[in-house]
Coordinates of C-alpha atoms in Angstrom, one line a residue:
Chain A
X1 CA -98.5 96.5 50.1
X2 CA -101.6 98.1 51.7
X3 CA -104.8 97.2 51.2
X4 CA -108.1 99.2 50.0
X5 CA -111.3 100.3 51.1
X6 CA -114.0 99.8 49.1
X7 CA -117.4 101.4 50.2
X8 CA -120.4 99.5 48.5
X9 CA -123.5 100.1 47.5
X10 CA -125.8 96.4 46.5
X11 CA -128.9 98.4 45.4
X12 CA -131.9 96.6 46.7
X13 CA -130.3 93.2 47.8
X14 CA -131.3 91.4 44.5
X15 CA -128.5 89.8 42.4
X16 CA -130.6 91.3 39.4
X17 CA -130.0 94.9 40.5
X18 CA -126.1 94.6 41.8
X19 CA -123.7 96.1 39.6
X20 CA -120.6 93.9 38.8
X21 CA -118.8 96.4 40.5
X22 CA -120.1 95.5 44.0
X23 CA -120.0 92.4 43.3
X24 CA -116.3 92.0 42.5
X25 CA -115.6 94.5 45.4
X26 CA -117.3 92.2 47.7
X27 CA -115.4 89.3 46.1
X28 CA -112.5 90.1 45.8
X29 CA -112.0 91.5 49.3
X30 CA -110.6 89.9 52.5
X31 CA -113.1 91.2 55.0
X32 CA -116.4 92.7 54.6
X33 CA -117.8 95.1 57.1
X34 CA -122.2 96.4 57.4
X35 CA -124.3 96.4 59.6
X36 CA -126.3 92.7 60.5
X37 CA -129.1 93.1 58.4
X38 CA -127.0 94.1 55.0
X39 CA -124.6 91.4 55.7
X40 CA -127.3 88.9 56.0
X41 CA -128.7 89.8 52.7
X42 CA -125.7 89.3 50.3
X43 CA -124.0 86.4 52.9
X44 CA -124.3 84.0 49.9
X45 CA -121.6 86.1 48.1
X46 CA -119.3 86.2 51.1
X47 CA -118.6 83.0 51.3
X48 CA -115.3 82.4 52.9
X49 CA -114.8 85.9 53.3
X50 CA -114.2 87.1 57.1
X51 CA -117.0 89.2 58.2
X52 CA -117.4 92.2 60.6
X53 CA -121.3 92.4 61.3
X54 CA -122.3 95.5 63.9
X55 CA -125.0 96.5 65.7
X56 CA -127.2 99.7 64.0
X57 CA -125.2 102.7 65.5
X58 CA -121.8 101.4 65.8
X59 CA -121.1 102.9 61.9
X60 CA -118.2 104.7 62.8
X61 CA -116.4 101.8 64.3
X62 CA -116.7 100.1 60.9
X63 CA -115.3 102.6 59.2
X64 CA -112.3 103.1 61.9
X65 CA -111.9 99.4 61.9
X66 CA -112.1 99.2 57.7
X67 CA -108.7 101.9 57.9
X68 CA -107.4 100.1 60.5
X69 CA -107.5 96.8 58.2
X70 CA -107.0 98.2 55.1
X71 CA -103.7 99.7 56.3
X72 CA -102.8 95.9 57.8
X73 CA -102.9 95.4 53.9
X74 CA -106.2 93.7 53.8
X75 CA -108.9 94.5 51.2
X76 CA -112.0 95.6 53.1
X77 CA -115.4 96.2 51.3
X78 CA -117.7 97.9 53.8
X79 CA -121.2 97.8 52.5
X80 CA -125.1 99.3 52.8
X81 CA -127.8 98.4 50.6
X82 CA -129.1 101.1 47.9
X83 CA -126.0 103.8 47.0
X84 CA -123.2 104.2 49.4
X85 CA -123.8 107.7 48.9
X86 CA -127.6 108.2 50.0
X87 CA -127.4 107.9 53.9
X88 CA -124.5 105.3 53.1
X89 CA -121.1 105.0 55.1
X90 CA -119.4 106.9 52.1
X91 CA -119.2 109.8 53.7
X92 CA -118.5 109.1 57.4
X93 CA -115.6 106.9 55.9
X94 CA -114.0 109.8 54.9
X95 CA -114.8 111.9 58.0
X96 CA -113.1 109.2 59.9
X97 CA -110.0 108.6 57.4
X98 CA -109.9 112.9 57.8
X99 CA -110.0 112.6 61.3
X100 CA -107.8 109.6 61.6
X101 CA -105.0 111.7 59.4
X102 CA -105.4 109.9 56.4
X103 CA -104.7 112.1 53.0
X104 CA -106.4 112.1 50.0
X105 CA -103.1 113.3 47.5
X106 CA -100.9 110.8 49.6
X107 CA -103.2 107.6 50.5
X108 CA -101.7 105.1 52.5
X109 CA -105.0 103.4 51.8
X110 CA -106.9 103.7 48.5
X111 CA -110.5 104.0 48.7
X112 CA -113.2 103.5 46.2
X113 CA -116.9 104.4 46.6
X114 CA -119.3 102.1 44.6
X115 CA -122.4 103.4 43.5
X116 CA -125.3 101.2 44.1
X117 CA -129.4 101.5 43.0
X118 CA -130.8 104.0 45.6
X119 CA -134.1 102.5 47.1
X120 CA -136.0 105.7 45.8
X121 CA -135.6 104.4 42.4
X122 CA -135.8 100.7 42.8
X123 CA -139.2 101.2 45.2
X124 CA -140.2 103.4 42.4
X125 CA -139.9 100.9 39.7
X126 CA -141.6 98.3 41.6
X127 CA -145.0 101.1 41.9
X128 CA -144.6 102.5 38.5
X129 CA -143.2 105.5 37.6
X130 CA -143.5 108.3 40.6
X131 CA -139.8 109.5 40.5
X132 CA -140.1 110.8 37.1
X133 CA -140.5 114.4 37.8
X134 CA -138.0 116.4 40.5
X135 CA -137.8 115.0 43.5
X136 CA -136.3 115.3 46.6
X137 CA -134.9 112.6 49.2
X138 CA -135.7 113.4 53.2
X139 CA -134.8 110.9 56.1
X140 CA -137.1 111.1 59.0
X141 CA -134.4 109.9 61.3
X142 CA -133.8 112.7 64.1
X143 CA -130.7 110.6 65.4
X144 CA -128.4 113.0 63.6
X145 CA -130.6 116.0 62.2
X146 CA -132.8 118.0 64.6
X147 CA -136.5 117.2 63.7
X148 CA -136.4 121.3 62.8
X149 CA -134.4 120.5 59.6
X150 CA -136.4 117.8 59.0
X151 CA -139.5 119.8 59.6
X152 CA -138.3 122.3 57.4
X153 CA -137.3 120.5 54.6
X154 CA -141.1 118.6 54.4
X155 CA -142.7 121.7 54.5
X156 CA -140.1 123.0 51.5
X157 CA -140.7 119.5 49.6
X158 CA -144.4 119.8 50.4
X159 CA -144.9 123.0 49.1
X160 CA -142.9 123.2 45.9
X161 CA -144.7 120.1 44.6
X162 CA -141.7 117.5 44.6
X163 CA -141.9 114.2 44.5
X164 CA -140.8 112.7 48.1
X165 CA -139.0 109.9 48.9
X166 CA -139.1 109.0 52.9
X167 CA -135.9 106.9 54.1
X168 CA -136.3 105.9 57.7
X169 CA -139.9 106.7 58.2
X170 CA -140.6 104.8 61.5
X171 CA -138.6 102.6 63.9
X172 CA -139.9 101.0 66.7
X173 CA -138.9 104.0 69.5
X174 CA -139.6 106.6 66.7
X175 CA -143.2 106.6 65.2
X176 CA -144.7 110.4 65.8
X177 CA -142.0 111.6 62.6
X178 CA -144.3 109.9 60.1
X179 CA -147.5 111.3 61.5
X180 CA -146.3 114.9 61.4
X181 CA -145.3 114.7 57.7
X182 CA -148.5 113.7 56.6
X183 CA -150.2 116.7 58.4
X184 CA -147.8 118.3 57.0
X185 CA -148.1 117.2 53.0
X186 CA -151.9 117.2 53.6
X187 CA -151.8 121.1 53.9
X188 CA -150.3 121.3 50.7
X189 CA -151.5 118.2 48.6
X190 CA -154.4 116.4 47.9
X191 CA -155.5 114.2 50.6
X192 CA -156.4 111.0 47.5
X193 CA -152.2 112.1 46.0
X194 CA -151.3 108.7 45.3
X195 CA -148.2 107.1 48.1
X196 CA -146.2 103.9 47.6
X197 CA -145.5 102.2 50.9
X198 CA -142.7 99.3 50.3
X199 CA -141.3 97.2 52.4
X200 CA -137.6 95.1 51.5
X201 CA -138.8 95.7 47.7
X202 CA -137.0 93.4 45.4
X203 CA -136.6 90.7 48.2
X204 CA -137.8 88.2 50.0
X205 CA -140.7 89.7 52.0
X206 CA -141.4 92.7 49.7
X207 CA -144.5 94.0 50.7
X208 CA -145.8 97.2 48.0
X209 CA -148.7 98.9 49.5
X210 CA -150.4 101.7 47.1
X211 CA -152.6 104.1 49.1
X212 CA -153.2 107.6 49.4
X213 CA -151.8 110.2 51.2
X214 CA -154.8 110.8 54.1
X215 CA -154.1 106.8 54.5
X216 CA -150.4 107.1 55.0
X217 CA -149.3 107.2 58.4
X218 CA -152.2 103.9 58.8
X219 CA -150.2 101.8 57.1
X220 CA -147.4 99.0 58.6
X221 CA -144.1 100.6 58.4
X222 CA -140.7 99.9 60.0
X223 CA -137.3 101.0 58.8
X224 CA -137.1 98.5 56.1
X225 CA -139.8 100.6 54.5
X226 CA -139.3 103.2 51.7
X227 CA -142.3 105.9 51.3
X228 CA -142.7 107.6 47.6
X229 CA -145.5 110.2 48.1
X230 CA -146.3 111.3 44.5
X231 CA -146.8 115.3 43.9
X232 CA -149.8 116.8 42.3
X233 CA -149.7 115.4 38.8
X234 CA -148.9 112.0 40.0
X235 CA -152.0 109.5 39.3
X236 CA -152.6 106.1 39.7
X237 CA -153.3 104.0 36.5
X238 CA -155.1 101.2 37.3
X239 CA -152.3 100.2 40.1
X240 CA -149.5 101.8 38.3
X241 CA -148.1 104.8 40.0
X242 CA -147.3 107.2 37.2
X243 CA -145.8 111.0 37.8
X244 CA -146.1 112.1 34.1
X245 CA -143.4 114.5 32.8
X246 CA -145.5 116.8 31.1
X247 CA -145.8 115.1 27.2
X248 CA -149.9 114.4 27.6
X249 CA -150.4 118.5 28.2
X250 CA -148.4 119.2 25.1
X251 CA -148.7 116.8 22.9
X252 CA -151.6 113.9 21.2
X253 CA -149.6 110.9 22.5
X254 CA -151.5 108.2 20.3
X255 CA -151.2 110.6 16.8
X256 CA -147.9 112.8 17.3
X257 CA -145.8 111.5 14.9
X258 CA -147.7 110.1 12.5
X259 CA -146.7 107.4 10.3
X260 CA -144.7 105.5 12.6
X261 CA -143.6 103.4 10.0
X262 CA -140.8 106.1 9.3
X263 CA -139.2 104.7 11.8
X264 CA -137.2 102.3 10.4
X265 CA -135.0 99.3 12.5
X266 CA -131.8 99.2 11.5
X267 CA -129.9 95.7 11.7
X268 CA -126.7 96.3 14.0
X269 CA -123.1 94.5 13.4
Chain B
X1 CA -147.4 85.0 21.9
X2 CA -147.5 88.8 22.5
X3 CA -144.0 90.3 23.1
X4 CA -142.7 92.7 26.6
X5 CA -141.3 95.8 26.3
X6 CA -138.3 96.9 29.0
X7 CA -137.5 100.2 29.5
X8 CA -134.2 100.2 30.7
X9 CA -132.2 102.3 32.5
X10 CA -128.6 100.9 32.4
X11 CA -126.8 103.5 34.9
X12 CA -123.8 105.7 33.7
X13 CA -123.0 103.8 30.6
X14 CA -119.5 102.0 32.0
X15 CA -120.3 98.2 32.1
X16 CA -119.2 97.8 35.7
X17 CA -122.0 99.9 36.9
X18 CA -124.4 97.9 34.5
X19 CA -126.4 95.7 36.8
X20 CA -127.4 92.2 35.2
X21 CA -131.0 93.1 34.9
X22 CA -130.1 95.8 32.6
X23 CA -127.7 94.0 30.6
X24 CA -130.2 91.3 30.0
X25 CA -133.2 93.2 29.0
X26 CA -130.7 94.4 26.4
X27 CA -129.2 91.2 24.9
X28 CA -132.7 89.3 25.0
X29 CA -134.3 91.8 23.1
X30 CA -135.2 92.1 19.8
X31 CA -135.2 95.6 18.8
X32 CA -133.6 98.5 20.9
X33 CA -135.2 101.9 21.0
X34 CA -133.4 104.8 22.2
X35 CA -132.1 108.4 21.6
X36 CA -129.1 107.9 19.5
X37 CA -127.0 109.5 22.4
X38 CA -128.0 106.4 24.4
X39 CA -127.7 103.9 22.0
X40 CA -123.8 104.9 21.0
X41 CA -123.0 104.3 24.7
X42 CA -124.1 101.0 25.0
X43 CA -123.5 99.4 21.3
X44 CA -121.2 96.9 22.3
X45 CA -124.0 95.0 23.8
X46 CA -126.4 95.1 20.7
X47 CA -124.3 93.1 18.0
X48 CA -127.2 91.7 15.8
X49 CA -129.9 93.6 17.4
X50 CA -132.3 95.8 15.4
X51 CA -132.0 99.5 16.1
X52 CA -134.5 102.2 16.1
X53 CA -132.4 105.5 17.3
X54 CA -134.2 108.3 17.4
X55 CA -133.7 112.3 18.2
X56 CA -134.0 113.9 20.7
X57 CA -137.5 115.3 21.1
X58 CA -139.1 111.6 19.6
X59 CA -139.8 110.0 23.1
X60 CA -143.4 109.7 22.3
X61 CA -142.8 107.9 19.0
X62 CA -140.2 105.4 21.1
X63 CA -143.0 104.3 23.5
X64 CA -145.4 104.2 20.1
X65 CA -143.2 102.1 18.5
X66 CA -142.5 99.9 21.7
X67 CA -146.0 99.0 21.7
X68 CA -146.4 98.5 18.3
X69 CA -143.6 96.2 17.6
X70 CA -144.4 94.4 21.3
X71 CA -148.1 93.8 19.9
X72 CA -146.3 92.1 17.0
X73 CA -144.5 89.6 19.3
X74 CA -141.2 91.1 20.0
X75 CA -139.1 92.1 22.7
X76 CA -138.5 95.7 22.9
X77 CA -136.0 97.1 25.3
X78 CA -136.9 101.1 25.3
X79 CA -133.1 102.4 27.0
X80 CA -132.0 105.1 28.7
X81 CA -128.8 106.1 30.7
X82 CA -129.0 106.3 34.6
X83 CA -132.1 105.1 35.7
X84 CA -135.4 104.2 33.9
X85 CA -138.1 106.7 35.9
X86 CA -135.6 109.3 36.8
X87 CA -136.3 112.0 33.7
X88 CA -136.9 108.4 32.2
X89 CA -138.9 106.7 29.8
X90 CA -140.9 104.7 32.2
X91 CA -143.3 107.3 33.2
X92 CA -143.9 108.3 29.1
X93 CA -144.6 104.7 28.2
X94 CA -147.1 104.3 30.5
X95 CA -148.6 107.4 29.5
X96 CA -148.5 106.3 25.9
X97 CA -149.6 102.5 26.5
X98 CA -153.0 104.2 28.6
X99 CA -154.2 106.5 25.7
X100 CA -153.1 103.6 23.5
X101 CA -155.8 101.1 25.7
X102 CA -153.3 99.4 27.2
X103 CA -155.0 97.6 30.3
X104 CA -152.3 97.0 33.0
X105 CA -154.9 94.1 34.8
X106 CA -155.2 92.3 31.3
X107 CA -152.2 92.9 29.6
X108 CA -151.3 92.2 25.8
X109 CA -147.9 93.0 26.6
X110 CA -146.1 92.8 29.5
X111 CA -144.1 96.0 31.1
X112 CA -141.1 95.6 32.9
X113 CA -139.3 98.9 34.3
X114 CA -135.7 98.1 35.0
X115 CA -133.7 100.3 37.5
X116 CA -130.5 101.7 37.4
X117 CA -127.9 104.1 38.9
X118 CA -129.2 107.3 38.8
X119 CA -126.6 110.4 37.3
X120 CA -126.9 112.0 40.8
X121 CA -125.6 108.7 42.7
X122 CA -123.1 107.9 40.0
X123 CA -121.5 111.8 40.0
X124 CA -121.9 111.4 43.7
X125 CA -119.4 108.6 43.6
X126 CA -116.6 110.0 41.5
X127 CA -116.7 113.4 43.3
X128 CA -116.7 112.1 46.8
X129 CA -120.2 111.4 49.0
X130 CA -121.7 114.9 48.7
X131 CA -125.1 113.4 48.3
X132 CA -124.6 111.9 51.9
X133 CA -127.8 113.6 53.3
X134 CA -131.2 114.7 52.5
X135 CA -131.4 115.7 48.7
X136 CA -133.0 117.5 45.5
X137 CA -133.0 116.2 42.2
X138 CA -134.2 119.1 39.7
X139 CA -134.2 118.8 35.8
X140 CA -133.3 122.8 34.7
X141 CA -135.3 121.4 31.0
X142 CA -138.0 123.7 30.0
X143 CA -139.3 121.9 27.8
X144 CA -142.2 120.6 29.5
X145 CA -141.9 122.4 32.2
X146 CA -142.5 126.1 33.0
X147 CA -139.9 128.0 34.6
X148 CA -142.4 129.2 37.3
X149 CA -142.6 125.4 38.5
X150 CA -138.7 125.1 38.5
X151 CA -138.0 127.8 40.3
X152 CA -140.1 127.4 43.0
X153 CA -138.6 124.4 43.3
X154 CA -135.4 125.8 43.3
X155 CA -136.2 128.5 46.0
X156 CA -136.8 126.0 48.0
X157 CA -134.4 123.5 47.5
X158 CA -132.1 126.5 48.4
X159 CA -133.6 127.8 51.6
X160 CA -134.5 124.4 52.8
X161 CA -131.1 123.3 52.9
X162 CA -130.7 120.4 50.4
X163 CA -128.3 118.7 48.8
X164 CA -129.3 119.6 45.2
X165 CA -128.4 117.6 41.7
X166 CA -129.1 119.6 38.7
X167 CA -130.1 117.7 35.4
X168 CA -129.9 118.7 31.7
X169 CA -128.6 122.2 33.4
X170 CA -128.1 123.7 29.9
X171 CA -128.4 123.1 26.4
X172 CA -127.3 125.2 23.3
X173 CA -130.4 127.0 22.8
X174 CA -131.2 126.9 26.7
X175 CA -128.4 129.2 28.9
X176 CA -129.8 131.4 31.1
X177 CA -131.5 128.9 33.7
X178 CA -127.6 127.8 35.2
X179 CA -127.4 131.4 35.7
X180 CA -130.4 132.1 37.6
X181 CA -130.2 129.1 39.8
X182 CA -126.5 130.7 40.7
X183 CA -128.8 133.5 41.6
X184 CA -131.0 131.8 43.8
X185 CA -129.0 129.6 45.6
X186 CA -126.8 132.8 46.2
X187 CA -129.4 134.4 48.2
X188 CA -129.4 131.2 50.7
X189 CA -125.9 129.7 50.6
X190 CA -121.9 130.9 51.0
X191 CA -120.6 131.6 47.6
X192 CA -117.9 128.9 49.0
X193 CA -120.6 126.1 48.7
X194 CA -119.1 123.4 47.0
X195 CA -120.3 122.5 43.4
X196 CA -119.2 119.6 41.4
X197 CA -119.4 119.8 37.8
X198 CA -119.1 116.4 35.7
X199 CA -119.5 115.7 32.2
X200 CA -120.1 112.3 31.2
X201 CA -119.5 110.3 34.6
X202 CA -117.4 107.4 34.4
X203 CA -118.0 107.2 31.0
X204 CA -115.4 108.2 27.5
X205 CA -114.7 111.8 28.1
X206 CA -115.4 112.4 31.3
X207 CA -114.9 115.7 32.7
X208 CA -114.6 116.7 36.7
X209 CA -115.0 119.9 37.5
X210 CA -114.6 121.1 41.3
X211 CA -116.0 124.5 42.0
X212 CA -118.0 126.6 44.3
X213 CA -121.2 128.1 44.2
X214 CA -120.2 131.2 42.8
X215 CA -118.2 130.3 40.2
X216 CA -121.0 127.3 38.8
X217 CA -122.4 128.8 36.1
X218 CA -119.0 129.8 34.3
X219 CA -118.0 126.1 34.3
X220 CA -118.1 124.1 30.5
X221 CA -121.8 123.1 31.5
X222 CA -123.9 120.8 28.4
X223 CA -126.7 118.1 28.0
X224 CA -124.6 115.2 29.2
X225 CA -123.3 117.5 32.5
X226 CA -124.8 116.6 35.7
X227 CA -124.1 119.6 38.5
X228 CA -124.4 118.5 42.4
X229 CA -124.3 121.5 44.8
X230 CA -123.3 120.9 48.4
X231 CA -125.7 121.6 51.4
X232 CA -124.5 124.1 54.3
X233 CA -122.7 122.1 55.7
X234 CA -121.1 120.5 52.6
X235 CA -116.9 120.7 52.7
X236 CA -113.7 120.2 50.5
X237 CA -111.6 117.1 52.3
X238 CA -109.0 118.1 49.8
X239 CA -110.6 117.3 47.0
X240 CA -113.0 115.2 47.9
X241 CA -116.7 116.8 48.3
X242 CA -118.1 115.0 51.5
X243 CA -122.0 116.5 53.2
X244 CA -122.0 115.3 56.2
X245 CA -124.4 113.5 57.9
X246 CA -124.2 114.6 61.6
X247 CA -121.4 111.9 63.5
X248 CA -118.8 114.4 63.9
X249 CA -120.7 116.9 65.8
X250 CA -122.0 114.2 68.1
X251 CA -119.6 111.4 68.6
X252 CA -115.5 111.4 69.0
X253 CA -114.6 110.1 65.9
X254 CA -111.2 108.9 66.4
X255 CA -112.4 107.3 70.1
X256 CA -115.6 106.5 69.9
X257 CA -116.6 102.6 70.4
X258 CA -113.3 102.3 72.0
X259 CA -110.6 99.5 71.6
X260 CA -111.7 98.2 68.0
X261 CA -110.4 94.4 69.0
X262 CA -113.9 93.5 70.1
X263 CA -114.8 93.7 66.4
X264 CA -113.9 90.3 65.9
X265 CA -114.0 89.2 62.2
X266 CA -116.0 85.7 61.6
X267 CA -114.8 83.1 58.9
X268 CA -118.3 83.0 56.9
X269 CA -118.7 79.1 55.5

């Protein structure tokens, strides 16, 4: 029999926001692989389980060494926090199955991608409601993407008005990146545009920080730290961030309608 | 006792990508208010609830409502699919609880947003991990927004490289805005660009459709059709749609990290 590779996303690391699917594929398997700090925040569901913990750039190994178990016949779930698919190992597993000769129409392994809660919206429900307008998703890590694409892709988020989401915004070698965007959304947005700084939301040591944009780069980040800079609707409500969709321009929000007593409740089976 | 009102976002609509959060806002409320689309997914979980389904353009009168019957005492669970503040109700309710005097520092009802897997993560999953690197989430809806605003934001989605997940792409009476972001992303990208096309993700009657770029817009395309379009550097592994993130032009995939037997495996207590 050979085993399966199941590629896990736990969302924010709260047993509130993990989807029984990553749980059972954590549960059920023989050997979970992630880097140290994921491990560490689900270990109390791995009891008994054997565990592969690795350093921060040793991702491809855990995907090499998840085929080379999973075609031992072992179950392997190999897991990141948020989606699997948003700077996850989803996709480098499957470079490394490609590369490794591993074929999709005739697996000798099975693999299944679990989708997780994204930190974009989990951070975002924690400040509010920024993400509800387009947005776009940028990692300020230049390990793998020249800083030019990076640069480029800010300036394109900046100046079509999306929402932004910042993964990796700082590490401690890497702290000019954050600097740079801010000059860089400043020449498009509002220096008072609301920004949600949060740190491990929805765990132990969340730290939520609401500022503005000209206050950004001041504030403590690391690269447990999410960044939702709002775009030029977005407003803060007392402390609530809120990107509005575009009903209030339209529409009398406390009259449209009417009657609300139309709407009747129906009593369900 | 005042009641809470949850707006809910409870992911693709398959129970094993419901996290526990969602599934409880759901079964400890009192009355469920949704667009009837929503509430059909997910009527398995409301046995005895009361119902208040409403059409499609009534979002305002859902977050009235919520605060009315909340102000009453009761729980309200205000649901959509994926998550909550993506092209959610969260952002609306606030809006309406504001005009309505609503003061989030001495509330008369508590506000909880719930998160959940957003349709570009979920899609993501089942077609592969083409959202594996920087992204754009863009609603084609012109509703509430003009088609000046979109397109701008599809120009430079397009020439900034991103990964780009198209929501509510087309409707009956709305057709020609698929066709024109073809256009546009034509002018940046090779007509070879892989697209994924899927109808209700992981849901009854889901439909996968793997295309390029140039043949998107001829594709079965609706309201319940989420489209992701690869990046440059996006590829078919057979039929999976994988983007990247940067390993393989670096690192020695097959080699790198060397003999995998230092990768010992821990027995977790």
């Amino acid at each position: 029999m050979s085993g399966k590779i199941f590629v896990v996303g736990f969302g924010p690391g709260a047993d509130e926001h993990l989807t029984p699917a990553a749980r059972e594929a954590m549960e059920q398997c023989d050997t979970c692989i992630g880097y140290k700090t994921y491990i560490d925040l689900v270990r109390p569901l791995l009891a008994g389980k054997k565990i592969i913990s690795t350093g921060m750039t040793e991702e491809i190994d855990r995907g090499r060494k998840a085929y080379q178990l999973a075609k031992e016949g072992k179950n392997v779930a190999v897991i990141s926090s948020g989606d699997s698919g948003v700077y996850g190992m989803a996709g480098l597993v499957y470079e490394v199955l490609e590369e490794a000769g591993w074929d999709p129409h005739n697996p000798d392994v099975e693999v299944n991608i679990i989708p997780g809660i994204t930190a974009a919206c989990s951070v975002g429900a924690i400040l509010g409601a920024p993400m509800n307008h387009d947005f776009c998703s940028i990692s300020l890590s230049t390990l793998l993407t020249p800083w030019e694409s990076i640069e480029k892709r800010l300036e394109a988020a900046a100046s079509a008005d999306f929402v932004t989401a910042l993964y990796n915004p700082k590490s401690a070698k890497r702290d000019w990146q954050i600097v740079k965007t801010q000059e860089i959304f400043l020449k498009h947005r509002d220096p008072k545009t609301p920004v949600g700084v949060v740190k491990s939301g929805w765990r132990e040591g969340e730290i939520v920080v609401r500022t503005t944009l000209d206050q950004m780069a001041d504030q403590e980040i690391g690269m447990l730290t999410t960044i939702i800079i709002g775009n030029s609707q977005t407003y803060y409500f007392k402390d609530v961030m809120v990107t509005p969709r575009g009903y209030r321009k339209k529409y009398d929000l406390v009259n449209k309608g009417g009657d609300l007593e139309r709407l009747k409740e129906k009593e369900v089976a």
